[in-house]
PDB file of C-alpha atoms in Angstrom:
ATOM      1  CA  VAL F   9     -12.408  61.570  23.835  1.00 96.00           C
ATOM      2  CA  GLN F  10     -11.392  57.984  24.589  1.00 97.00           C
ATOM      3  CA  LEU F  11      -9.677  56.460  27.249  1.00 98.00           C
ATOM      4  CA  GLN F  12      -7.941  53.240  26.616  1.00 97.00           C
ATOM      5  CA  ALA F  13      -6.749  50.954  29.599  1.00 97.00           C
ATOM      6  CA  SER F  14      -4.111  48.012  29.309  1.00 97.00           C
ATOM      7  CA  GLY F  15      -1.723  45.791  31.333  1.00 97.00           C
ATOM      8  CA  GLY F  16      -4.216  43.741  33.194  1.00 96.00           C
ATOM      9  CA  GLY F  17      -3.584  40.092  33.523  1.00 97.00           C
ATOM     10  CA  LEU F  18      -3.023  36.896  35.917  1.00 98.00           C
ATOM     11  CA  VAL F  19      -0.355  37.380  38.391  1.00 98.00           C
ATOM     12  CA  GLN F  20       0.484  35.419  41.565  1.00 98.00           C
ATOM     13  CA  PRO F  21       0.215  36.748  45.089  1.00 98.00           C
ATOM     14  CA  GLY F  22       3.281  38.998  45.651  1.00 98.00           C
ATOM     15  CA  GLY F  23       3.647  39.750  41.942  1.00 98.00           C
ATOM     16  CA  SER F  24       3.636  43.017  40.325  1.00 98.00           C
ATOM     17  CA  LEU F  25       1.695  44.489  37.185  1.00 98.00           C
ATOM     18  CA  ARG F  26       1.618  47.944  35.468  1.00 98.00           C
ATOM     19  CA  LEU F  27      -1.384  49.432  34.162  1.00 98.00           C
ATOM     20  CA  SER F  28      -1.691  52.031  31.637  1.00 98.00           C
ATOM     21  CA  CYS F  29      -4.208  54.249  30.239  1.00 98.00           C
ATOM     22  CA  ALA F  30      -3.890  56.490  27.137  1.00 98.00           C
ATOM     23  CA  ALA F  31      -6.167  59.568  26.516  1.00 98.00           C
ATOM     24  CA  SER F  32      -6.899  60.399  22.871  1.00 97.00           C
ATOM     25  CA  GLY F  33      -8.967  62.596  20.993  1.00 96.00           C
ATOM     26  CA  THR F  34      -9.605  66.462  21.059  1.00 95.00           C
ATOM     27  CA  ILE F  35      -8.110  67.264  24.478  1.00 96.00           C
ATOM     28  CA  ALA F  36      -7.155  70.652  25.812  1.00 95.00           C
ATOM     29  CA  ILE F  37      -6.787  70.151  29.576  1.00 96.00           C
ATOM     30  CA  ILE F  38      -6.638  67.047  31.808  1.00 97.00           C
ATOM     31  CA  ARG F  39      -7.015  67.737  35.373  1.00 97.00           C
ATOM     32  CA  ASN F  40      -7.361  64.917  37.710  1.00 97.00           C
ATOM     33  CA  MET F  41      -6.505  61.371  36.544  1.00 98.00           C
ATOM     34  CA  ALA F  42      -7.418  58.234  38.508  1.00 98.00           C
ATOM     35  CA  TRP F  43      -7.867  54.503  38.878  1.00 98.00           C
ATOM     36  CA  TYR F  44     -10.922  52.776  40.329  1.00 98.00           C
ATOM     37  CA  ARG F  45     -11.561  49.078  40.621  1.00 98.00           C
ATOM     38  CA  GLN F  46     -14.612  47.040  40.849  1.00 98.00           C
ATOM     39  CA  ALA F  47     -14.602  43.227  42.227  1.00 96.00           C
ATOM     40  CA  PRO F  48     -17.461  40.777  41.703  1.00 91.00           C
ATOM     41  CA  GLY F  49     -20.318  41.872  43.769  1.00 93.00           C
ATOM     42  CA  GLN F  50     -18.846  44.928  44.933  1.00 95.00           C
ATOM     43  CA  GLN F  51     -19.109  48.716  44.102  1.00 97.00           C
ATOM     44  CA  ARG F  52     -16.609  50.595  42.318  1.00 97.00           C
ATOM     45  CA  GLU F  53     -14.051  52.279  44.467  1.00 97.00           C
ATOM     46  CA  LEU F  54     -11.205  54.798  43.976  1.00 98.00           C
ATOM     47  CA  VAL F  55      -7.835  53.154  44.237  1.00 98.00           C
ATOM     48  CA  ALA F  56      -5.492  56.061  43.388  1.00 98.00           C
ATOM     49  CA  GLU F  57      -5.771  59.532  41.936  1.00 98.00           C
ATOM     50  CA  ILE F  58      -3.239  62.212  40.692  1.00 98.00           C
ATOM     51  CA  THR F  59      -3.983  65.801  40.100  1.00 97.00           C
ATOM     52  CA  ASP F  60      -2.336  67.945  37.348  1.00 95.00           C
ATOM     53  CA  ARG F  61       0.242  69.197  39.960  1.00 95.00           C
ATOM     54  CA  ASP F  62       1.338  65.614  40.593  1.00 95.00           C
ATOM     55  CA  SER F  63      -0.379  65.548  44.177  1.00 97.00           C
ATOM     56  CA  THR F  64      -1.550  61.914  44.875  1.00 98.00           C
ATOM     57  CA  ASN F  65      -4.071  60.130  47.027  1.00 98.00           C
ATOM     58  CA  TYR F  66      -4.582  56.391  47.718  1.00 98.00           C
ATOM     59  CA  VAL F  67      -7.009  54.314  49.436  1.00 98.00           C
ATOM     60  CA  ASP F  68      -5.587  52.866  52.387  1.00 97.00           C
ATOM     61  CA  SER F  69      -5.738  49.313  51.243  1.00 97.00           C
ATOM     62  CA  VAL F  70      -3.052  50.062  48.611  1.00 98.00           C
ATOM     63  CA  ARG F  71      -0.929  52.751  50.124  1.00 97.00           C
ATOM     64  CA  GLY F  72       2.598  51.635  49.893  1.00 97.00           C
ATOM     65  CA  ARG F  73       2.202  49.001  47.527  1.00 98.00           C
ATOM     66  CA  PHE F  74       0.583  50.974  44.477  1.00 98.00           C
ATOM     67  CA  THR F  75       2.243  53.978  42.581  1.00 98.00           C
ATOM     68  CA  ILE F  76       0.050  56.196  40.413  1.00 98.00           C
ATOM     69  CA  SER F  77       1.855  58.412  37.957  1.00 98.00           C
ATOM     70  CA  ARG F  78       1.094  60.430  34.683  1.00 98.00           C
ATOM     71  CA  ASP F  79       2.903  61.469  31.554  1.00 97.00           C
ATOM     72  CA  ASN F  80       1.202  64.847  30.522  1.00 95.00           C
ATOM     73  CA  ARG F  81       2.952  64.825  27.095  1.00 96.00           C
ATOM     74  CA  LYS F  82       1.811  61.580  26.185  1.00 97.00           C
ATOM     75  CA  LYS F  83      -1.741  61.867  27.884  1.00 97.00           C
ATOM     76  CA  MET F  84      -1.084  58.816  29.893  1.00 98.00           C
ATOM     77  CA  VAL F  85      -1.806  57.711  33.523  1.00 98.00           C
ATOM     78  CA  TYR F  86      -0.188  54.524  35.097  1.00 98.00           C
ATOM     79  CA  LEU F  87      -0.761  52.237  37.967  1.00 98.00           C
ATOM     80  CA  GLN F  88       2.240  50.434  39.353  1.00 98.00           C
ATOM     81  CA  MET F  89       0.958  47.747  41.482  1.00 98.00           C
ATOM     82  CA  ASN F  90       3.546  45.716  43.679  1.00 98.00           C
ATOM     83  CA  SER F  91       2.961  42.887  46.360  1.00 98.00           C
ATOM     84  CA  LEU F  92      -0.244  41.985  45.000  1.00 98.00           C
ATOM     85  CA  LYS F  93      -2.871  40.396  46.976  1.00 98.00           C
ATOM     86  CA  LEU F  94      -5.659  38.112  46.244  1.00 97.00           C
ATOM     87  CA  GLU F  95      -8.162  41.095  47.308  1.00 96.00           C
ATOM     88  CA  ASP F  96      -6.567  43.394  44.488  1.00 98.00           C
ATOM     89  CA  THR F  97      -8.593  41.001  41.995  1.00 98.00           C
ATOM     90  CA  ALA F  98     -10.923  43.496  40.150  1.00 98.00           C
ATOM     91  CA  VAL F  99     -11.469  45.110  36.796  1.00 98.00           C
ATOM     92  CA  TYR F 100      -9.519  48.428  37.104  1.00 98.00           C
ATOM     93  CA  TYR F 101     -10.856  51.344  35.180  1.00 98.00           C
ATOM     94  CA  CYS F 102      -8.911  54.651  34.611  1.00 98.00           C
ATOM     95  CA  SER F 103     -10.811  57.891  34.887  1.00 98.00           C
ATOM     96  CA  ALA F 104      -9.734  61.493  33.694  1.00 98.00           C
ATOM     97  CA  ALA F 105     -11.251  64.964  33.895  1.00 98.00           C
ATOM     98  CA  ILE F 106     -10.885  66.344  30.447  1.00 97.00           C
ATOM     99  CA  ALA F 107     -11.947  69.839  28.813  1.00 96.00           C
ATOM    100  CA  ARG F 108     -11.906  69.451  25.077  1.00 95.00           C
ATOM    101  CA  ARG F 109     -11.634  73.144  24.625  1.00 94.00           C
ATOM    102  CA  ALA F 110      -9.373  75.577  26.880  1.00 92.00           C
ATOM    103  CA  TRP F 111     -12.477  77.562  27.584  1.00 94.00           C
ATOM    104  CA  GLN F 112     -14.712  74.507  28.675  1.00 93.00           C
ATOM    105  CA  GLY F 113     -15.004  73.036  31.975  1.00 94.00           C
ATOM    106  CA  THR F 114     -13.917  69.347  32.474  1.00 95.00           C
ATOM    107  CA  ARG F 115     -15.999  66.335  32.516  1.00 96.00           C
ATOM    108  CA  ASP F 116     -15.195  62.810  33.463  1.00 97.00           C
ATOM    109  CA  TYR F 117     -14.253  60.339  30.835  1.00 97.00           C
ATOM    110  CA  TRP F 118     -13.645  56.380  31.593  1.00 98.00           C
ATOM    111  CA  GLY F 119     -11.844  53.787  30.084  1.00 96.00           C
ATOM    112  CA  GLN F 120     -12.983  50.346  29.226  1.00 93.00           C
ATOM    113  CA  GLY F 121     -11.562  48.433  32.409  1.00 93.00           C
ATOM    114  CA  THR F 122      -8.871  45.952  32.502  1.00 97.00           C
ATOM    115  CA  LEU F 123      -9.115  42.563  34.463  1.00 98.00           C
ATOM    116  CA  VAL F 124      -6.366  42.021  37.107  1.00 98.00           C
ATOM    117  CA  THR F 125      -6.682  38.610  38.587  1.00 98.00           C
ATOM    118  CA  VAL F 126      -4.144  37.645  41.557  1.00 98.00           C
ATOM    119  CA  SER F 127      -4.233  34.031  42.129  1.00 97.00           C
ATOM    120  CA  SER F 128      -1.913  31.234  43.137  1.00 94.00           C
TER     121      SER F 128
END
């Protein structure tokens, strides 16, 4: 199983970016999917998560600006980021709880990270 994140880049404050993450490999079930971020010198933090029933949760600092969504058929998760701020600068990682076989429990898989830089 692999997760491939993309969509990062350089954006001015107030701008928007859309991150994408594609899961591939032998996958039977995808439960929660999430985006984390890690800024320089800081711990990795949960940004947003979405359950397999499309229930969502956001860290307070992004609520109302970011939107997480998923496409189960394509095995993808997205993060639409609007009104970006300087403090949103970080490496963003996607994560998914995946079972490779229907009778197995899930384990967490991680993407490689994509850099988002918010700068004027």
